């Protein structure tokens, strides 16, 4: 798993569909639901008639964390939900990348937001670690989804 300062990234060793299922399951285990789902590949094909590798953007939300953040700073809504991207790599495997919630602390200098961002980052890091440690099929994480 890598941390770019803007995103938290993990590589999934299996297929795109398995990675998408594993990502949804790992997020759910950390208290995140999916508010939005954008199929980038299908959208670009439909709107621009261009080919794009399989890519899905999940708008993930942990309601208690979102409530705390919105109560502390209503403008944080412009940074929500947490986007998690599942994209097929050109070589092998699938990358799962999440916006690092700690990046928002560089935009909003509020101690309450920093506390929420730390907790969200810890949860997303655990989810990505679970995704990165998985195998193609039949694993515990996928079976629970």
mmCIF file of C-alpha atoms in Angstrom:
data_model
loop_
_atom_site.group_PDB
_atom_site.id
_atom_site.type_symbol
_atom_site.label_atom_id
_atom_site.label_comp_id
_atom_site.label_asym_id
_atom_site.label_seq_id
_atom_site.Cartn_x
_atom_site.Cartn_y
_atom_site.Cartn_z
ATOM 1 C CA UNK A 1 0.000 0.000 0.000
ATOM 2 C CA UNK A 2 1.256 3.489 -0.819
ATOM 3 C CA UNK A 3 0.476 6.991 0.379
ATOM 4 C CA UNK A 4 1.093 9.775 -2.151
ATOM 5 C CA UNK A 5 0.124 12.614 0.172
ATOM 6 C CA UNK A 6 -3.070 13.084 -1.810
ATOM 7 C CA UNK A 7 -4.225 9.499 -2.201
ATOM 8 C CA UNK A 8 -3.923 6.198 -0.402
ATOM 9 C CA UNK A 9 -3.333 3.380 -2.905
ATOM 10 C CA UNK A 10 -3.408 -0.401 -2.897
ATOM 11 C CA UNK A 11 -2.984 -2.972 -5.634
ATOM 12 C CA UNK A 12 -5.407 -5.855 -5.913
ATOM 13 C CA UNK A 13 -3.966 -8.987 -7.518
ATOM 14 C CA UNK A 14 -7.173 -10.250 -9.179
ATOM 15 C CA UNK A 15 -9.758 -9.188 -11.718
ATOM 16 C CA UNK A 16 -11.481 -5.832 -11.907
ATOM 17 C CA UNK A 17 -14.872 -7.243 -10.880
ATOM 18 C CA UNK A 18 -13.335 -9.061 -7.910
ATOM 19 C CA UNK A 19 -11.530 -5.883 -6.884
ATOM 20 C CA UNK A 20 -14.746 -3.880 -7.059
ATOM 21 C CA UNK A 21 -16.558 -6.435 -4.875
ATOM 22 C CA UNK A 22 -13.644 -6.570 -2.444
ATOM 23 C CA UNK A 23 -13.505 -2.776 -2.259
ATOM 24 C CA UNK A 24 -17.200 -2.469 -1.463
ATOM 25 C CA UNK A 25 -16.871 -5.166 1.226
ATOM 26 C CA UNK A 26 -13.733 -3.649 2.791
ATOM 27 C CA UNK A 27 -15.327 -0.200 2.885
ATOM 28 C CA UNK A 28 -18.473 -1.623 4.503
ATOM 29 C CA UNK A 29 -16.360 -3.339 7.167
ATOM 30 C CA UNK A 30 -14.963 0.099 8.041
ATOM 31 C CA UNK A 31 -18.425 1.700 8.241
ATOM 32 C CA UNK A 32 -18.537 3.248 4.760
ATOM 33 C CA UNK A 33 -21.543 2.996 2.473
ATOM 34 C CA UNK A 34 -21.560 3.893 -1.207
ATOM 35 C CA UNK A 35 -23.610 7.006 -2.021
ATOM 36 C CA UNK A 36 -22.597 7.253 -5.667
ATOM 37 C CA UNK A 37 -21.038 5.025 -8.278
ATOM 38 C CA UNK A 38 -19.667 6.332 -11.570
ATOM 39 C CA UNK A 39 -18.651 3.896 -14.289
ATOM 40 C CA UNK A 40 -16.026 6.047 -16.027
ATOM 41 C CA UNK A 41 -15.458 3.548 -18.830
ATOM 42 C CA UNK A 42 -19.167 3.407 -19.760
ATOM 43 C CA UNK A 43 -19.642 7.162 -19.402
ATOM 44 C CA UNK A 44 -16.717 8.053 -21.663
ATOM 45 C CA UNK A 45 -17.830 5.501 -24.240
ATOM 46 C CA UNK A 46 -21.381 6.866 -24.246
ATOM 47 C CA UNK A 47 -20.541 10.587 -24.157
ATOM 48 C CA UNK A 48 -17.346 10.704 -26.221
ATOM 49 C CA UNK A 49 -17.221 7.311 -27.949
ATOM 50 C CA UNK A 50 -13.708 6.720 -26.591
ATOM 51 C CA UNK A 51 -12.210 3.609 -25.071
ATOM 52 C CA UNK A 52 -11.058 3.797 -21.470
ATOM 53 C CA UNK A 53 -9.835 1.041 -19.147
ATOM 54 C CA UNK A 54 -12.353 -0.240 -16.577
ATOM 55 C CA UNK A 55 -12.622 2.462 -13.907
ATOM 56 C CA UNK A 56 -15.295 3.011 -11.266
ATOM 57 C CA UNK A 57 -15.467 5.903 -8.804
ATOM 58 C CA UNK A 58 -17.263 5.050 -5.558
ATOM 59 C CA UNK A 59 -18.531 7.944 -3.438
ATOM 60 C CA UNK A 60 -17.970 6.423 -0.002
ATOM 61 C CA UNK A 61 -19.518 7.849 3.149
ATOM 62 C CA UNK A 62 -19.250 6.995 6.813
ATOM 63 C CA UNK A 63 -22.355 8.751 8.220
ATOM 64 C CA UNK A 64 -21.064 9.356 11.781
ATOM 65 C CA UNK A 65 -17.806 10.828 10.459
ATOM 66 C CA UNK A 66 -19.624 12.910 7.847
ATOM 67 C CA UNK A 67 -21.987 14.265 10.489
ATOM 68 C CA UNK A 68 -19.110 15.245 12.770
ATOM 69 C CA UNK A 69 -17.263 16.949 9.920
ATOM 70 C CA UNK A 70 -20.346 18.801 8.646
ATOM 71 C CA UNK A 71 -21.205 19.945 12.182
ATOM 72 C CA UNK A 72 -17.695 21.335 12.637
ATOM 73 C CA UNK A 73 -17.408 23.010 9.224
ATOM 74 C CA UNK A 74 -20.405 23.005 6.850
ATOM 75 C CA UNK A 75 -18.175 23.887 3.873
ATOM 76 C CA UNK A 76 -16.506 20.479 4.210
ATOM 77 C CA UNK A 77 -19.506 19.245 2.204
ATOM 78 C CA UNK A 78 -17.623 20.341 -0.923
ATOM 79 C CA UNK A 79 -15.036 17.661 -0.134
ATOM 80 C CA UNK A 80 -17.507 14.835 0.526
ATOM 81 C CA UNK A 81 -18.058 11.969 -0.072
ATOM 82 C CA UNK A 82 -14.674 10.250 0.028
ATOM 83 C CA UNK A 83 -13.916 9.180 -3.530
ATOM 84 C CA UNK A 84 -12.504 5.690 -3.928
ATOM 85 C CA UNK A 85 -11.350 4.746 -7.432
ATOM 86 C CA UNK A 86 -11.059 1.181 -8.689
ATOM 87 C CA UNK A 87 -9.133 1.036 -11.973
ATOM 88 C CA UNK A 88 -7.660 -1.714 -14.079
ATOM 89 C CA UNK A 89 -3.913 -1.406 -14.482
ATOM 90 C CA UNK A 90 -2.363 -1.604 -17.973
ATOM 91 C CA UNK A 91 -0.206 -4.557 -16.936
ATOM 92 C CA UNK A 92 -1.676 -6.883 -14.291
ATOM 93 C CA UNK A 93 -3.975 -6.307 -11.377
ATOM 94 C CA UNK A 94 -6.197 -3.478 -10.276
ATOM 95 C CA UNK A 95 -5.408 -0.323 -8.340
ATOM 96 C CA UNK A 96 -7.701 0.980 -5.626
ATOM 97 C CA UNK A 97 -7.058 4.605 -4.682
ATOM 98 C CA UNK A 98 -8.816 6.747 -2.099
ATOM 99 C CA UNK A 99 -8.565 10.466 -1.489
ATOM 100 C CA UNK A 100 -6.478 10.826 1.661
ATOM 101 C CA UNK A 101 -8.766 12.567 4.157
ATOM 102 C CA UNK A 102 -5.689 14.122 5.764
ATOM 103 C CA UNK A 103 -5.236 16.165 2.571
ATOM 104 C CA UNK A 104 -8.346 18.153 3.522
ATOM 105 C CA UNK A 105 -6.619 19.290 6.715
ATOM 106 C CA UNK A 106 -4.251 21.289 4.518
ATOM 107 C CA UNK A 107 -7.308 23.124 3.137
ATOM 108 C CA UNK A 108 -9.323 23.500 6.337
ATOM 109 C CA UNK A 109 -7.320 24.438 9.411
ATOM 110 C CA UNK A 110 -9.839 23.227 11.967
ATOM 111 C CA UNK A 111 -8.901 20.878 14.825
ATOM 112 C CA UNK A 112 -12.313 19.158 14.729
ATOM 113 C CA UNK A 113 -11.896 18.446 11.003
ATOM 114 C CA UNK A 114 -8.359 17.188 11.620
ATOM 115 C CA UNK A 115 -9.682 14.692 14.181
ATOM 116 C CA UNK A 116 -12.367 13.402 11.797
ATOM 117 C CA UNK A 117 -9.853 13.261 8.935
ATOM 118 C CA UNK A 118 -7.449 11.173 11.042
ATOM 119 C CA UNK A 119 -10.178 8.673 11.887
ATOM 120 C CA UNK A 120 -11.383 8.501 8.267
ATOM 121 C CA UNK A 121 -7.792 8.002 7.049
ATOM 122 C CA UNK A 122 -7.266 5.179 9.560
ATOM 123 C CA UNK A 123 -10.450 3.453 8.398
ATOM 124 C CA UNK A 124 -9.607 3.853 4.702
ATOM 125 C CA UNK A 125 -6.060 2.624 5.337
ATOM 126 C CA UNK A 126 -7.439 -0.516 7.020
ATOM 127 C CA UNK A 127 -9.834 -1.069 4.099
ATOM 128 C CA UNK A 128 -7.033 -0.703 1.558
ATOM 129 C CA UNK A 129 -4.774 -3.023 3.546
ATOM 130 C CA UNK A 130 -7.536 -5.644 3.494
ATOM 131 C CA UNK A 131 -7.899 -5.226 -0.268
ATOM 132 C CA UNK A 132 -4.154 -5.463 -0.898
ATOM 133 C CA UNK A 133 -3.837 -8.650 1.174
ATOM 134 C CA UNK A 134 -6.561 -10.505 -0.703
ATOM 135 C CA UNK A 135 -6.330 -13.187 -3.332
ATOM 136 C CA UNK A 136 -8.414 -13.618 -6.489
ATOM 137 C CA UNK A 137 -11.415 -15.593 -5.264
ATOM 138 C CA UNK A 138 -12.908 -17.438 -2.354
ATOM 139 C CA UNK A 139 -11.392 -15.306 0.372
ATOM 140 C CA UNK A 140 -13.113 -14.338 3.562
ATOM 141 C CA UNK A 141 -13.584 -10.685 2.550
ATOM 142 C CA UNK A 142 -15.309 -11.532 -0.723
ATOM 143 C CA UNK A 143 -17.470 -14.234 0.845
ATOM 144 C CA UNK A 144 -18.971 -11.702 3.268
ATOM 145 C CA UNK A 145 -20.000 -9.284 0.519
#
